[in-house]
Amino acid sequence: MIRIFSILAGAFFSVALLWSFGKGASSYVSEPPKPTVESVYHKHAEGPEGGFSFEGAFGKFDKQQLQRGFQVYTEVCATCHALKHVAFRDLKEIGYNEAEIKAIAAKYKVPEYNATTGEVKTHDGVAKDHFPPVVYGGQGSPPDLSLIAKARHGGPNYIYALLTGYQPQPAEVLKQFPDAKIPAGLNWNPYFANLNIAMPQPLVSEGQVSYKDGTKPTVEQMSADVSAFLMWTAEPKLEKRNQTGWPVLGFLLFAMVLAYMSYRTVWADKKH
Amino acid sequence: MSFPWAKEYTPSHPAMVWLDEKLPLPRFVYNAIGAGYPVPRNLNYFWNFGVLAGFCLVIQLVTGIVLAMHYAANTGVAFDSTEHIMRDVNWGWLLRYMHANGASAFFVVVYAHIFRGFYFGSYKAPREMIWLLGVLIFLLMMATAFMGYVLPWGQMSFWGAKVITGLFGAIPVVGEPLQIWLLGGFAPDQAALNRFFSLHFLLPFVILGVVILHIWALHIPGSSNPTGVEVKTESDTVPFHPYYTAKDGVGLAVFLFLYFAMVFFAPNALGHPDNYIPANPMSTPAHIVPEWYFWPFYAILRAFTADFFIIPAKLMGVLAMFSAILVWFLLPWLDKSPVRSGTYRPTFKKFYWLLVIDVLVLGYCGGAPAAEPYVMISQIAAMYYFLHFFVVIPVVSAIEKPLPLPFSITEAVLGKDEAATVAPAE
Ligand code: HEM
């Protein structure tokens, strides 16, 4: 009895699926999906040549690079983008000392909301404060950058590709897709999901920041540095994670060998 | 099962004698997972996964309880409190990555456990109750994992919750009021987050309770084995300890190695980047996808794209998705083959491997965007899924001619069994 019901139920679902399949297939044939401008022109992000120092299971941050990236962030990106999950004191991890951190924090005005009076006051930043919100009046809404390297497919490679990928829209785009005109105020970038990004190209020319450590500030270099810095803001525990991982796996390998040897010993006289 | 030859607990240390008189807990443990529990001698490594699932449950409980000490279930701060755990709480990043990857590991292990059951016919009499409780655990695990994923209140948390609770809206008449009642509002918000947290904390303990019943039920007939032939004599078994404690130790060490390799070196590989974006009800992600362990069922849900007579497509999808799991409850009665193990069922075995491939295809399509060709592929794959359980299993079990079975476990292992010459074959 139950098996008759079951065969009927199976037939019911199968016929319903066939019906859906038939309708889908016929519209697929009568109106095959057309390529979209995104499907044709979107490019897969590639990171800087040579990759980043923090890649792989032995990866480490390059503190010099993180400091350069922080400089690019403060001098260029900070006008539009906040970094709310990062506290000034965290900068110790990328090699700043307490006095330097105090000085960096003091340059920021940190808002403070008094819930009793409803007043908003600002105070000069101190080490324990987080980077304050940024007021932005232009087009689009710049996302907070603290987690951006984990919030996009491709992570730091994507940020690098995005920053170095600005270009004029290729002429053949409009020939193929007459509707794909860039909306006013947006910019063509083949790495951005819908190809038209509100952010104006932030890193435009060599020497836009001047590095104290003598590194040549090419657009590629600044882009790589700020991408590395944003990886650190997104995953500050990356180095500690790698360094903890190896001993743990080493121990477990040892445990695996011991467990296997005791298994062999225990079962030695039992065929199974 | 306490076979007549099971060893009896005889404490020698006076303290244990004393304790055994007052509260026979040592005796209980001895008979459950000690030398007092005889187990088939021929279990392969697929019988490790039950213990591994128990271990995963413990990992999730321990890491989860500590995470809950630092997490705040408030839509305004949930996302930030998760980041606070990742950055400021001592070893918080490890706790969170262990918990998130622990959920994935739990599902890997439980899928292996379930497919072990499909292949070796573990669901058949006299083990139906073990199986029914197992399916119940699986449903509870899905509910728990779904609600846990909502807690960090990222984009996928929010939109996942919206899509899944929206499924209730497909139920005729009561659907919409039910959905609003479940969420405490029209869309996921503070009320939903708060109750999801409460339930996400509660359900693992419910799972723990059902696991205890599951293992209790297991101890009545005892484990089945790769031949599916029941235990006959003492030489078919070995005491659980030290034989299977040693074998489970190997499985556990291998499992922990792979699990921690993920936790330390690819902790976000199974997650979706969008969940690092705070929830925003005004901005829908390009592709809303659940976590990987829901993909096969998500593919089934989305495979129903056309209304079927009076049944709207969405309702069909919901019915199908739930039926795809609920049919497992009926399995012991759909499969009437007297032979348990797939090893001795040549036709069944072919369909079994087809099912494995089919579920992998469904999983792939469930993670892919809802576009062609994935939808058409998932329609075909979903069709096989339903045919497999509802039609192939009952029909094959009725007409298949199984291969000859060994007389006993001992004969299967040693090539001969003295008992066979005394007792006539079954
Ligand atoms: C929290 C999750 C679970 C835990 C902790 C758990 C635990 C266990 C343990 C310790 C065993 C004995 C060892 C073994 O055979 O692997 C077992 C056996 C079994 N489990 Fe589970 N289980 C879980 C979920 C499930 C699910 C979801 C199902 C099925 C849908 C299931 C079905 C079975 C069956 C049929 C057996 C008997 C196998 C045999 O003797 O051949 N279990 N379980």
mmCIF file of C-alpha atoms in Angstrom, chain A residues 105-199:
data_model
loop_
_atom_site.group_PDB
_atom_site.id
_atom_site.type_symbol
_atom_site.label_atom_id
_atom_site.label_comp_id
_atom_site.label_asym_id
_atom_site.label_seq_id
_atom_site.Cartn_x
_atom_site.Cartn_y
_atom_site.Cartn_z
ATOM 1 C CA ALA A 105 44.557 59.668 16.726
ATOM 2 C CA ALA A 106 44.735 63.327 17.718
ATOM 3 C CA LYS A 107 44.321 64.376 14.090
ATOM 4 C CA TYR A 108 40.779 62.943 14.093
ATOM 5 C CA LYS A 109 37.650 64.424 15.627
ATOM 6 C CA VAL A 110 35.602 61.623 17.150
ATOM 7 C CA PRO A 111 31.869 62.236 17.667
ATOM 8 C CA GLU A 112 30.360 61.348 21.001
ATOM 9 C CA TYR A 113 26.607 61.074 21.507
ATOM 10 C CA ASN A 114 25.178 61.949 24.884
ATOM 11 C CA ALA A 115 21.985 59.906 25.242
ATOM 12 C CA THR A 116 20.692 62.004 28.164
ATOM 13 C CA THR A 117 20.959 65.422 26.564
ATOM 14 C CA GLY A 118 20.823 64.325 22.934
ATOM 15 C CA GLU A 119 23.896 66.421 22.217
ATOM 16 C CA VAL A 120 26.640 65.318 19.855
ATOM 17 C CA LYS A 121 30.064 66.558 20.858
ATOM 18 C CA THR A 122 33.381 65.745 19.330
ATOM 19 C CA HIS A 123 36.647 65.082 21.060
ATOM 20 C CA ASP A 124 40.177 64.684 19.758
ATOM 21 C CA GLY A 125 40.821 61.036 19.023
ATOM 22 C CA VAL A 126 42.676 58.902 21.540
ATOM 23 C CA ALA A 127 44.219 55.464 21.102
ATOM 24 C CA LYS A 128 41.124 53.543 22.157
ATOM 25 C CA ASP A 129 38.808 55.315 19.698
ATOM 26 C CA HIS A 130 37.890 53.778 16.390
ATOM 27 C CA PHE A 131 38.306 55.630 13.108
ATOM 28 C CA PRO A 132 35.319 57.988 13.025
ATOM 29 C CA PRO A 133 32.598 58.070 10.345
ATOM 30 C CA VAL A 134 33.295 60.085 7.207
ATOM 31 C CA VAL A 135 30.823 62.578 5.806
ATOM 32 C CA TYR A 136 30.530 62.236 2.060
ATOM 33 C CA GLY A 137 28.533 64.456 -0.250
ATOM 34 C CA GLY A 138 29.354 63.081 -3.690
ATOM 35 C CA GLN A 139 27.719 60.528 -5.911
ATOM 36 C CA GLY A 140 27.201 56.961 -4.703
ATOM 37 C CA SER A 141 27.873 55.754 -1.208
ATOM 38 C CA PRO A 142 31.411 54.746 -0.324
ATOM 39 C CA PRO A 143 31.359 51.569 1.775
ATOM 40 C CA ASP A 144 33.278 51.281 5.023
ATOM 41 C CA LEU A 145 36.594 49.755 4.062
ATOM 42 C CA SER A 146 37.494 47.803 7.225
ATOM 43 C CA LEU A 147 36.094 44.526 5.935
ATOM 44 C CA ILE A 148 36.070 45.166 2.218
ATOM 45 C CA ALA A 149 38.904 42.700 1.542
ATOM 46 C CA LYS A 150 36.751 39.872 2.880
ATOM 47 C CA ALA A 151 33.480 41.199 1.501
ATOM 48 C CA ARG A 152 34.349 40.809 -2.186
ATOM 49 C CA HIS A 153 35.233 37.757 -4.244
ATOM 50 C CA GLY A 154 38.962 37.924 -4.877
ATOM 51 C CA GLY A 155 39.634 40.074 -1.799
ATOM 52 C CA PRO A 156 42.830 42.145 -2.003
ATOM 53 C CA ASN A 157 43.410 41.060 -5.611
ATOM 54 C CA TYR A 158 40.033 42.514 -6.483
ATOM 55 C CA ILE A 159 40.824 45.827 -4.762
ATOM 56 C CA TYR A 160 44.119 46.016 -6.628
ATOM 57 C CA ALA A 161 42.478 45.225 -9.955
ATOM 58 C CA LEU A 162 39.703 47.745 -9.288
ATOM 59 C CA LEU A 163 42.125 50.553 -8.420
ATOM 60 C CA THR A 164 44.358 49.917 -11.443
ATOM 61 C CA GLY A 165 41.537 48.979 -13.822
ATOM 62 C CA TYR A 166 40.032 52.389 -14.663
ATOM 63 C CA GLN A 167 40.018 53.054 -18.396
ATOM 64 C CA PRO A 168 37.904 54.835 -20.986
ATOM 65 C CA GLN A 169 35.005 52.716 -22.134
ATOM 66 C CA PRO A 170 36.183 50.725 -25.177
ATOM 67 C CA ALA A 171 34.463 51.941 -28.345
ATOM 68 C CA GLU A 172 33.143 48.506 -29.319
ATOM 69 C CA VAL A 173 31.021 48.337 -26.166
ATOM 70 C CA LEU A 174 28.486 50.835 -27.507
ATOM 71 C CA LYS A 175 28.521 49.195 -30.919
ATOM 72 C CA GLN A 176 27.527 45.901 -29.381
ATOM 73 C CA PHE A 177 25.320 47.276 -26.587
ATOM 74 C CA PRO A 178 23.897 50.667 -27.572
ATOM 75 C CA ASP A 179 22.198 50.918 -24.160
ATOM 76 C CA ALA A 180 25.442 50.579 -22.254
ATOM 77 C CA LYS A 181 26.174 54.312 -22.071
ATOM 78 C CA ILE A 182 27.913 55.205 -18.847
ATOM 79 C CA PRO A 183 25.404 57.037 -16.612
ATOM 80 C CA ALA A 184 26.375 60.586 -15.727
ATOM 81 C CA GLY A 185 29.014 60.793 -13.031
ATOM 82 C CA LEU A 186 29.977 57.127 -13.154
ATOM 83 C CA ASN A 187 33.197 55.619 -14.449
ATOM 84 C CA TRP A 188 33.982 52.577 -16.572
ATOM 85 C CA ASN A 189 35.792 49.835 -14.697
ATOM 86 C CA PRO A 190 35.726 46.273 -16.076
ATOM 87 C CA TYR A 191 36.392 44.777 -12.633
ATOM 88 C CA PHE A 192 33.380 46.361 -10.948
ATOM 89 C CA ALA A 193 30.311 44.100 -10.906
ATOM 90 C CA ASN A 194 28.146 46.279 -13.158
ATOM 91 C CA LEU A 195 31.093 47.964 -14.896
ATOM 92 C CA ASN A 196 30.003 51.495 -13.899
ATOM 93 C CA ILE A 197 31.402 52.662 -10.592
ATOM 94 C CA ALA A 198 30.570 55.846 -8.744
ATOM 95 C CA MET A 199 34.054 56.193 -7.269
#
